[in-house]
Amino acid sequence: MHRTEHGPHGAGEEGGPSSAREGHGPLRYGPPVPEPGLPVLPGLVGVLASAAGDTRPEPSGGGTVLRDAARAYWARRGLACEPSDVAAAPGTQALLLGLIAAHGGDVLMPRPCPAAWIPQTGLLGRPVYHVPTPAECGGVPDPYALLETVRRVRAEGGRPRLLVLSVADDPTATVAPPELVREACEAAVAEGLHIVSDETWRDTLHRPHDTVLLSPAEMCPDDVTVLTDLSGALTPAAWPLAVARFPATRPGAARRARTLDVLTALGALVATPVARAAAHALREPDAVTGRIRQAARLHAQLAAAAHRAVLAAGALARPPQAGRHLYADLGPLRTRLAERGVTDAMELEEYLTDRLGASAPGGHRFGDELGALRVRLGTGALVGATPEQRSASLAADTPLELPHVANALSMFAAAFDELR
């Protein structure tokens, strides 16, 4: 059983409440979502441009057209709902803030977890209880550690009410096996926790025919709210939009209403041009689905090559299965890093960002301990530096053989080779 500790002095220990920087003050900004490094689809640009003259904002939670497009998107994935079960907001942060506020109580998250999850609990004055994940994946807590964490939080007077997890994970780029998802969800529901399933990266699977992704909403439909940020696979991060699918129950309707109250109070309304483009993407015309497949295939090859380079240098990383990133543990290289003045995740972030010329956020931003030498490495910077190079990478059957990609990977590997 994993050791878990809680209480006001538990920050930085497994299971304890923590800030994003583990006792070193709040982070003033978060790391960007891993970028695809690809041009925006012309069809999406056209839809956005055609609505640019519409100055009316979408109603709080999104208009009917946008919510019906989200309904259809989920229906194609076996998650039936109605437009009245859907809410939209300008990005994950605002929507998750509303969801946490609507549920009350304390929040549990896996360690590590997406950086976008952590600040909301602090804004609401809630502690975060991080739960260890199993060895094979991130994003979903170990079921036994989850039960132990809930027991200890309650013993100390806490009120655990909400578990946030991600089956296709940022930052670890792993996909949790269905049996783990089932065990963790059954444990959470048995303890009275509601589950928020962040499925932002579900459409970026590297091997979609060989990887089984099971949504918690498929097994616990009345106890799961699904959250999807369209920047994962459908729209650019510069057009912020996230959608939530609430359970079709009376409590689900009440929580949706409370979430809309929070979004209204924040003025977190979706811009109409963005809503039009997002609805178009959510309907998944052929051009959109084709781009999703192309981008996933490209980033799968880039992530695999980056993974090989990290392992060759003696660092550790789980094989990436989704997204456009991987999560590396440079603990085995601690001595060589210390010689370069790198002793914690903040210094590792600065060092690798400088060496790679691209954002390399440290694990402290994802709920990991500051002293752990972990870092999220994106693959978007490997695609190319110009629109022509990026388009060529996207179209190539063997993108790793393109000169600009090979050169970028060589520079990436060199940053780690020098640490051997």
CSV table of C-alpha atoms in Angstrom, one decimal:
chain,number,residue,atom,x,y,z
A,1,MET,CA,0.0,0.0,0.0
A,2,HIS,CA,1.3,3.5,-0.9
A,3,ARG,CA,2.0,5.8,2.0
A,4,THR,CA,-0.3,8.8,2.1
A,5,GLU,CA,-0.2,11.8,4.4
A,6,HIS,CA,-2.6,14.7,4.8
A,7,GLY,CA,-3.1,17.7,6.9
A,8,PRO,CA,-1.7,21.3,6.8
A,9,HIS,CA,1.9,20.1,6.8
A,10,GLY,CA,1.5,17.4,4.1
A,11,ALA,CA,2.3,19.4,1.1
A,12,GLY,CA,4.7,17.7,-1.2
A,13,GLU,CA,4.1,14.2,0.1
A,14,GLU,CA,2.1,11.5,-1.6
A,15,GLY,CA,-1.6,12.0,-1.0
A,16,GLY,CA,-1.1,15.4,0.8
A,17,PRO,CA,-2.7,18.7,-0.2
A,18,SER,CA,-0.3,20.7,-2.3
A,19,SER,CA,0.2,23.8,-4.4
A,20,ALA,CA,1.6,23.6,-7.9
A,21,ARG,CA,5.0,24.5,-6.6
A,22,GLU,CA,5.0,22.5,-3.4
A,23,GLY,CA,5.7,25.1,-0.8
A,24,HIS,CA,7.6,27.5,-3.0
A,25,GLY,CA,4.8,30.0,-3.6
A,26,PRO,CA,2.1,30.0,-6.4
A,27,LEU,CA,3.0,29.7,-10.0
A,28,ARG,CA,2.2,32.9,-11.8
A,29,TYR,CA,1.6,31.3,-15.1
A,30,GLY,CA,1.0,27.8,-16.4
A,31,PRO,CA,2.8,25.9,-19.2
A,32,PRO,CA,1.1,26.0,-22.6
A,33,VAL,CA,-0.9,23.1,-23.9
A,34,PRO,CA,1.5,21.0,-26.1
A,35,GLU,CA,1.2,22.6,-29.5
A,36,PRO,CA,0.7,20.5,-32.7
A,37,GLY,CA,3.0,22.8,-34.7
A,38,LEU,CA,0.6,22.5,-37.7
A,39,PRO,CA,-1.3,25.0,-39.8
A,40,VAL,CA,-5.0,25.5,-39.0
A,41,LEU,CA,-7.4,23.8,-41.4
A,42,PRO,CA,-8.6,26.3,-44.0
A,43,GLY,CA,-12.2,25.2,-43.5
A,44,LEU,CA,-12.0,26.1,-39.8
A,45,VAL,CA,-10.5,29.5,-40.7
A,46,GLY,CA,-13.3,30.1,-43.2
A,47,VAL,CA,-16.0,29.4,-40.7
A,48,LEU,CA,-14.4,31.6,-38.1
A,49,ALA,CA,-13.9,34.4,-40.6
A,50,SER,CA,-17.5,34.2,-41.8
A,51,ALA,CA,-18.7,34.8,-38.2
A,52,ALA,CA,-16.2,37.5,-37.3
A,53,GLY,CA,-18.8,40.3,-37.8
A,54,ASP,CA,-21.2,38.7,-35.3
A,55,THR,CA,-20.6,40.7,-32.1
A,56,ARG,CA,-23.2,38.9,-30.0
A,57,PRO,CA,-21.7,36.5,-27.4
A,58,GLU,CA,-22.9,33.0,-27.0
A,59,PRO,CA,-25.2,32.6,-24.0
A,60,SER,CA,-23.7,31.3,-20.8
A,61,GLY,CA,-22.9,27.6,-21.3
A,62,GLY,CA,-23.0,27.9,-25.1
A,63,GLY,CA,-25.8,28.2,-27.7
A,64,THR,CA,-28.0,25.4,-29.0
A,65,VAL,CA,-26.0,24.9,-32.2
A,66,LEU,CA,-22.7,24.4,-30.3
A,67,ARG,CA,-24.2,22.2,-27.6
A,68,ASP,CA,-26.0,20.0,-30.2
A,69,ALA,CA,-22.7,19.6,-32.1
A,70,ALA,CA,-21.1,18.4,-28.9
A,71,ARG,CA,-24.0,16.1,-28.3
A,72,ALA,CA,-23.4,14.5,-31.7
A,73,TYR,CA,-19.7,14.3,-31.1
A,74,TRP,CA,-20.2,12.3,-27.9
A,75,ALA,CA,-23.0,10.2,-29.4
A,76,ARG,CA,-20.5,8.9,-32.1
A,77,ARG,CA,-18.3,7.8,-29.1
A,78,GLY,CA,-21.1,5.9,-27.4
A,79,LEU,CA,-21.9,8.6,-24.9
A,80,ALA,CA,-25.5,9.6,-25.6
A,81,CYS,CA,-26.8,12.9,-24.2
A,82,GLU,CA,-29.0,15.8,-25.0
A,83,PRO,CA,-28.0,19.4,-25.7
A,84,SER,CA,-29.5,20.3,-22.3
A,85,ASP,CA,-26.8,18.1,-20.7
A,86,VAL,CA,-23.9,20.1,-22.2
A,87,ALA,CA,-22.2,23.3,-21.2
A,88,ALA,CA,-19.4,25.1,-23.0
A,89,ALA,CA,-16.8,27.6,-21.7
A,90,PRO,CA,-13.7,29.4,-23.1
A,91,GLY,CA,-11.3,26.7,-22.0
A,92,THR,CA,-10.7,24.0,-19.5
A,93,GLN,CA,-9.8,26.3,-16.6
A,94,ALA,CA,-13.1,28.2,-16.5
A,95,LEU,CA,-15.2,25.1,-17.0
A,96,LEU,CA,-13.3,23.1,-14.3
A,97,LEU,CA,-13.5,26.0,-11.9
A,98,GLY,CA,-17.3,25.9,-12.3
A,99,LEU,CA,-17.4,22.1,-11.9
A,100,ILE,CA,-15.4,22.1,-8.7
A,101,ALA,CA,-17.5,25.0,-7.3
A,102,ALA,CA,-20.7,23.2,-8.2
A,103,HIS,CA,-19.7,20.0,-6.3
A,104,GLY,CA,-18.3,21.4,-3.1
A,105,GLY,CA,-16.0,19.5,-0.8
A,106,ASP,CA,-12.4,18.4,-1.3
A,107,VAL,CA,-10.8,17.4,-4.6
A,108,LEU,CA,-8.6,14.4,-5.4
A,109,MET,CA,-6.4,14.2,-8.4
A,110,PRO,CA,-3.7,11.7,-9.6
A,111,ARG,CA,-0.1,12.6,-9.3
A,112,PRO,CA,1.1,13.9,-11.7
A,113,CYS,CA,-1.9,15.7,-13.3
A,114,PRO,CA,-2.5,18.3,-16.0
A,115,ALA,CA,-1.3,21.8,-14.9
A,116,ALA,CA,-4.6,23.3,-15.9
A,117,TRP,CA,-6.4,21.4,-13.1
A,118,ILE,CA,-4.4,22.7,-10.1
A,119,PRO,CA,-5.0,26.4,-9.8
A,120,GLN,CA,-8.8,26.2,-9.7
A,121,THR,CA,-8.8,24.5,-6.3
A,122,GLY,CA,-6.6,27.2,-4.9
A,123,LEU,CA,-8.8,29.9,-6.2
A,124,LEU,CA,-11.7,28.3,-4.4
A,125,GLY,CA,-9.7,27.7,-1.2
A,126,ARG,CA,-9.9,24.0,-1.5
A,127,PRO,CA,-7.0,21.6,-0.8
A,128,VAL,CA,-5.9,19.1,-3.5
A,129,TYR,CA,-5.2,15.6,-2.4
A,130,HIS,CA,-2.9,13.9,-4.9
A,131,VAL,CA,-3.1,10.2,-5.2
A,132,PRO,CA,-0.3,8.0,-6.7
A,133,THR,CA,-0.8,6.3,-10.0
A,134,PRO,CA,0.2,2.7,-10.8
A,135,ALA,CA,3.5,2.0,-12.6
A,136,GLU,CA,2.0,1.3,-16.0
A,137,CYS,CA,0.3,4.6,-16.6
A,138,GLY,CA,-0.7,8.0,-15.3
A,139,GLY,CA,-3.9,9.9,-15.3
A,140,VAL,CA,-5.9,7.4,-13.2
A,141,PRO,CA,-5.1,6.8,-9.5
A,142,ASP,CA,-4.2,3.5,-8.0
A,143,PRO,CA,-7.5,2.1,-6.6
A,144,TYR,CA,-6.1,1.0,-3.3
A,145,ALA,CA,-4.2,4.3,-2.8
A,146,LEU,CA,-7.4,6.1,-3.6
A,147,LEU,CA,-9.4,4.3,-0.9
A,148,GLU,CA,-6.6,4.9,1.6
A,149,THR,CA,-6.5,8.6,0.7
A,150,VAL,CA,-10.2,9.0,1.1
A,151,ARG,CA,-10.1,7.2,4.5
A,152,ARG,CA,-7.3,9.4,5.8
A,153,VAL,CA,-8.9,12.6,4.5
A,154,ARG,CA,-12.1,11.8,6.3
A,155,ALA,CA,-10.3,10.8,9.4
A,156,GLU,CA,-8.7,14.3,9.5
A,157,GLY,CA,-12.1,16.0,9.1
A,158,GLY,CA,-11.9,16.5,5.3
A,159,ARG,CA,-14.8,16.1,2.9
A,160,PRO,CA,-13.6,14.3,-0.3
A,161,ARG,CA,-16.3,14.9,-2.9
A,162,LEU,CA,-14.7,15.0,-6.3
A,163,LEU,CA,-12.1,12.9,-8.3
A,164,VAL,CA,-10.7,14.4,-11.4
A,165,LEU,CA,-8.9,11.9,-13.7
A,166,SER,CA,-7.8,11.5,-17.4
A,167,VAL,CA,-7.8,8.2,-19.2
A,168,ALA,CA,-5.7,9.6,-22.0
A,169,ASP,CA,-3.3,11.7,-20.0
A,170,ASP,CA,-1.4,14.9,-19.9
A,171,PRO,CA,1.4,15.0,-18.8
A,172,THR,CA,2.4,11.3,-19.1
A,173,ALA,CA,0.9,10.7,-22.6
A,174,THR,CA,-0.3,7.2,-21.4
A,175,VAL,CA,-3.7,5.6,-21.8
A,176,ALA,CA,-5.0,3.8,-18.7
A,177,PRO,CA,-6.1,0.2,-19.3
A,178,PRO,CA,-9.8,-0.5,-19.1
A,179,GLU,CA,-9.5,-2.8,-16.0
A,180,LEU,CA,-7.7,0.0,-14.1
A,181,VAL,CA,-10.3,2.6,-15.1
A,182,ARG,CA,-13.1,0.3,-13.9
A,183,GLU,CA,-11.5,-0.5,-10.6
A,184,ALA,CA,-10.7,3.2,-9.8
A,185,CYS,CA,-14.1,4.3,-10.8
A,186,GLU,CA,-15.9,1.6,-8.8
A,187,ALA,CA,-13.7,2.6,-5.8
A,188,ALA,CA,-14.5,6.3,-6.2
A,189,VAL,CA,-18.3,5.8,-6.6
A,190,ALA,CA,-18.4,3.4,-3.7
A,191,GLU,CA,-16.9,6.2,-1.5
A,192,GLY,CA,-19.5,8.7,-2.8
A,193,LEU,CA,-17.1,10.6,-5.1
A,194,HIS,CA,-18.3,12.2,-8.3
A,195,ILE,CA,-15.8,11.8,-11.2
A,196,VAL,CA,-14.8,14.4,-13.7
A,197,SER,CA,-13.2,12.6,-16.7
A,198,ASP,CA,-11.0,14.9,-18.7
A,199,GLU,CA,-11.0,13.4,-22.2
A,200,THR,CA,-9.2,16.2,-24.0
A,201,TRP,CA,-6.7,13.7,-25.6
A,202,ARG,CA,-8.9,10.8,-26.5
A,203,ASP,CA,-8.8,11.6,-30.2
A,204,THR,CA,-5.0,11.7,-30.3
A,205,LEU,CA,-4.2,8.0,-29.8
A,206,HIS,CA,-1.0,6.9,-31.5
A,207,ARG,CA,-2.3,3.4,-32.3
A,208,PRO,CA,-6.1,3.8,-32.3
A,209,HIS,CA,-6.7,0.3,-33.6
A,210,ASP,CA,-4.6,-1.3,-30.9
A,211,THR,CA,-5.4,0.9,-27.9
A,212,VAL,CA,-8.7,0.5,-26.0
A,213,LEU,CA,-9.9,3.8,-24.4
A,214,LEU,CA,-12.7,3.3,-22.0
A,215,SER,CA,-14.5,6.4,-20.7
A,216,PRO,CA,-15.6,6.3,-17.1
A,217,ALA,CA,-19.0,7.6,-18.3
A,218,GLU,CA,-19.5,4.3,-20.1
A,219,MET,CA,-19.5,2.3,-16.8
A,220,CYS,CA,-20.8,4.9,-14.3
A,221,PRO,CA,-23.1,7.1,-16.4
A,222,ASP,CA,-24.8,8.7,-13.4
A,223,ASP,CA,-21.6,9.5,-11.5
A,224,VAL,CA,-19.3,11.0,-14.3
A,225,THR,CA,-19.1,14.4,-15.9
A,226,VAL,CA,-17.0,14.3,-19.1
A,227,LEU,CA,-14.8,17.3,-19.9
A,228,THR,CA,-13.2,17.9,-23.3
A,229,ASP,CA,-11.0,20.8,-24.4
A,230,LEU,CA,-11.1,21.1,-28.2
A,231,SER,CA,-7.4,22.1,-28.3
A,232,GLY,CA,-6.5,18.5,-27.9
A,233,ALA,CA,-7.4,17.5,-31.4
A,234,LEU,CA,-10.0,19.7,-33.0
A,235,THR,CA,-9.2,23.4,-32.8
A,236,PRO,CA,-6.2,25.7,-32.1
A,237,ALA,CA,-5.4,26.6,-28.5
A,238,ALA,CA,-5.7,30.2,-29.5
A,239,TRP,CA,-9.4,29.6,-29.9
A,240,PRO,CA,-10.2,28.5,-26.4
A,241,LEU,CA,-13.3,26.3,-26.0
A,242,ALA,CA,-14.1,23.3,-23.7
A,243,VAL,CA,-17.3,21.4,-23.3
A,244,ALA,CA,-18.7,19.3,-20.5
A,245,ARG,CA,-21.2,16.5,-20.6
A,246,PHE,CA,-23.3,16.2,-17.4
A,247,PRO,CA,-25.1,13.1,-16.3
A,248,ALA,CA,-28.8,13.0,-17.4
A,249,THR,CA,-30.0,13.0,-13.9
A,250,ARG,CA,-31.6,15.5,-11.5
A,251,PRO,CA,-28.4,16.0,-9.6
A,252,GLY,CA,-26.6,16.4,-12.9
A,253,ALA,CA,-29.0,19.1,-14.0
A,254,ALA,CA,-28.6,20.9,-10.7
A,255,ARG,CA,-24.8,20.8,-11.0
A,256,ARG,CA,-24.9,22.0,-14.6
A,257,ALA,CA,-27.1,25.0,-13.4
A,258,ARG,CA,-24.6,25.8,-10.6
A,259,THR,CA,-21.7,25.6,-13.1
A,260,LEU,CA,-23.5,28.0,-15.4
A,261,ASP,CA,-23.9,30.4,-12.5
A,262,VAL,CA,-20.2,30.4,-12.0
A,263,LEU,CA,-19.5,30.9,-15.7
A,264,THR,CA,-21.9,33.8,-15.7
A,265,ALA,CA,-20.4,35.4,-12.7
A,266,LEU,CA,-16.9,35.1,-14.3
A,267,GLY,CA,-18.1,36.4,-17.6
A,268,ALA,CA,-16.7,33.2,-19.1
A,269,LEU,CA,-18.7,33.4,-22.4
A,270,VAL,CA,-17.6,31.8,-25.7
A,271,ALA,CA,-17.0,34.2,-28.5
A,272,THR,CA,-19.5,33.6,-31.3
A,273,PRO,CA,-16.9,33.1,-34.1
A,274,VAL,CA,-15.1,30.6,-32.0
A,275,ALA,CA,-18.4,28.8,-31.2
A,276,ARG,CA,-19.2,28.5,-34.9
A,277,ALA,CA,-15.8,27.1,-35.7
A,278,ALA,CA,-15.9,24.7,-32.8
A,279,ALA,CA,-19.4,23.5,-33.8
A,280,HIS,CA,-18.0,22.8,-37.3
A,281,ALA,CA,-15.1,20.8,-35.9
A,282,LEU,CA,-17.3,18.9,-33.5
A,283,ARG,CA,-19.5,17.7,-36.4
A,284,GLU,CA,-16.3,16.1,-37.8
A,285,PRO,CA,-16.5,16.6,-41.5
A,286,ASP,CA,-14.0,14.6,-43.6
A,287,ALA,CA,-11.4,17.3,-43.6
A,288,VAL,CA,-11.4,17.4,-39.8
A,289,THR,CA,-11.3,13.7,-39.3
A,290,GLY,CA,-8.5,13.4,-41.9
A,291,ARG,CA,-6.5,16.0,-40.1
A,292,ILE,CA,-7.0,14.3,-36.7
A,293,ARG,CA,-5.6,11.0,-38.2
A,294,GLN,CA,-2.7,12.7,-39.9
A,295,ALA,CA,-1.7,14.7,-36.9
A,296,ALA,CA,-1.9,11.7,-34.6
A,297,ARG,CA,0.2,9.6,-37.0
A,298,LEU,CA,2.8,12.3,-37.2
A,299,HIS,CA,3.1,13.0,-33.5
A,300,ALA,CA,3.2,9.2,-32.8
A,301,GLN,CA,6.3,8.9,-34.9
A,302,LEU,CA,7.9,12.0,-33.4
A,303,ALA,CA,7.1,11.0,-29.8
A,304,ALA,CA,8.5,7.5,-30.4
A,305,ALA,CA,11.7,9.0,-31.7
A,306,ALA,CA,12.0,11.5,-28.8
A,307,HIS,CA,11.3,8.6,-26.4
A,308,ARG,CA,14.1,6.6,-27.8
A,309,ALA,CA,16.5,9.6,-27.4
A,310,VAL,CA,15.5,10.0,-23.8
A,311,LEU,CA,16.0,6.4,-23.0
A,312,ALA,CA,19.3,6.3,-24.8
A,313,ALA,CA,20.6,9.0,-22.5
A,314,GLY,CA,19.8,6.9,-19.4
A,315,ALA,CA,16.6,8.8,-18.4
A,316,LEU,CA,13.2,7.1,-17.8
A,317,ALA,CA,9.9,7.6,-19.6
A,318,ARG,CA,6.7,5.6,-20.2
A,319,PRO,CA,6.1,4.9,-23.9
A,320,PRO,CA,3.9,7.7,-25.2
A,321,GLN,CA,0.5,6.4,-26.4
A,322,ALA,CA,-1.5,9.6,-27.0
A,323,GLY,CA,-1.0,13.3,-27.4
A,324,ARG,CA,2.0,15.3,-28.6
A,325,HIS,CA,4.3,15.0,-25.6
A,326,LEU,CA,6.0,12.6,-23.3
A,327,TYR,CA,7.0,12.8,-19.6
A,328,ALA,CA,10.6,12.1,-18.7
A,329,ASP,CA,12.2,11.3,-15.4
A,330,LEU,CA,15.8,12.5,-15.4
A,331,GLY,CA,16.5,11.2,-11.9
A,332,PRO,CA,19.1,8.7,-13.1
A,333,LEU,CA,21.0,11.7,-14.6
A,334,ARG,CA,20.9,13.7,-11.3
A,335,THR,CA,24.7,13.7,-10.8
A,336,ARG,CA,25.4,15.1,-14.3
A,337,LEU,CA,22.6,17.6,-14.0
A,338,ALA,CA,23.9,18.8,-10.6
A,339,GLU,CA,27.3,19.5,-12.3
A,340,ARG,CA,25.3,22.0,-14.5
A,341,GLY,CA,23.5,23.5,-11.5
A,342,VAL,CA,20.3,21.6,-12.0
A,343,THR,CA,19.0,20.2,-8.8
A,344,ASP,CA,15.2,20.4,-9.0
A,345,ALA,CA,12.3,20.6,-11.5
A,346,MET,CA,12.4,24.4,-11.8
A,347,GLU,CA,16.0,24.4,-12.7
A,348,LEU,CA,15.5,21.5,-15.0
A,349,GLU,CA,12.7,23.4,-16.8
A,350,GLU,CA,15.0,26.4,-17.3
A,351,TYR,CA,17.9,24.2,-18.4
A,352,LEU,CA,16.0,22.2,-21.0
A,353,THR,CA,13.9,25.1,-22.3
A,354,ASP,CA,17.2,26.9,-23.0
A,355,ARG,CA,18.9,23.8,-24.6
A,356,LEU,CA,15.9,22.7,-26.7
A,357,GLY,CA,14.7,26.2,-27.6
A,358,ALA,CA,11.1,25.1,-26.8
A,359,SER,CA,9.0,25.0,-23.7
A,360,ALA,CA,9.9,22.1,-21.3
A,361,PRO,CA,7.8,22.5,-18.2
A,362,GLY,CA,9.0,20.8,-15.1
A,363,GLY,CA,7.1,18.2,-13.1
A,364,HIS,CA,6.4,20.7,-10.3
A,365,ARG,CA,3.8,22.3,-12.6
A,366,PHE,CA,1.9,19.0,-12.7
A,367,GLY,CA,1.7,18.2,-9.0
A,368,ASP,CA,5.0,16.3,-8.8
A,369,GLU,CA,7.5,17.0,-6.0
A,370,LEU,CA,9.8,19.9,-6.7
A,371,GLY,CA,12.9,17.7,-6.0
A,372,ALA,CA,11.9,15.2,-8.7
A,373,LEU,CA,13.7,15.8,-11.9
A,374,ARG,CA,10.7,15.3,-14.2
A,375,VAL,CA,9.7,17.2,-17.3
A,376,ARG,CA,7.1,17.2,-20.0
A,377,LEU,CA,8.6,17.3,-23.5
A,378,GLY,CA,6.5,18.4,-26.4
A,379,THR,CA,6.8,17.2,-30.0
A,380,GLY,CA,5.3,20.2,-31.8
A,381,ALA,CA,8.7,21.9,-32.1
A,382,LEU,CA,10.0,19.0,-34.1
A,383,VAL,CA,7.4,19.4,-36.9
A,384,GLY,CA,9.2,22.3,-38.6
A,385,ALA,CA,9.9,26.0,-38.4
A,386,THR,CA,8.0,27.2,-41.4
A,387,PRO,CA,4.5,26.6,-42.8
A,388,GLU,CA,6.0,24.7,-45.7
A,389,GLN,CA,8.0,22.4,-43.5
A,390,ARG,CA,5.0,21.7,-41.2
A,391,SER,CA,2.8,20.9,-44.2
A,392,ALA,CA,5.5,18.6,-45.5
A,393,SER,CA,5.8,16.8,-42.2
A,394,LEU,CA,2.1,16.3,-42.1
A,395,ALA,CA,1.9,14.9,-45.6
A,396,ALA,CA,4.9,12.6,-45.4
A,397,ASP,CA,4.6,8.9,-44.9
A,398,THR,CA,8.0,8.8,-43.3
A,399,PRO,CA,8.4,12.3,-41.7
A,400,LEU,CA,11.5,11.3,-39.7
A,401,GLU,CA,13.4,11.1,-43.0
A,402,LEU,CA,12.7,14.7,-43.9
A,403,PRO,CA,15.8,16.9,-43.4
A,404,HIS,CA,14.2,19.5,-41.2
A,405,VAL,CA,12.7,16.8,-38.9
A,406,ALA,CA,15.9,14.8,-38.8
A,407,ASN,CA,17.9,17.9,-37.8
A,408,ALA,CA,15.4,18.8,-35.1
A,409,LEU,CA,15.5,15.3,-33.6
A,410,SER,CA,19.3,15.3,-33.8
A,411,MET,CA,19.4,18.6,-31.8
A,412,PHE,CA,16.8,17.1,-29.3
A,413,ALA,CA,18.9,14.0,-28.8
A,414,ALA,CA,22.1,16.1,-28.3
A,415,ALA,CA,20.6,17.9,-25.4
A,416,PHE,CA,20.2,14.5,-23.6
A,417,ASP,CA,23.3,12.8,-24.9
A,418,GLU,CA,25.5,15.4,-23.2
A,419,LEU,CA,24.1,14.2,-19.8
A,420,ARG,CA,25.3,10.6,-20.2
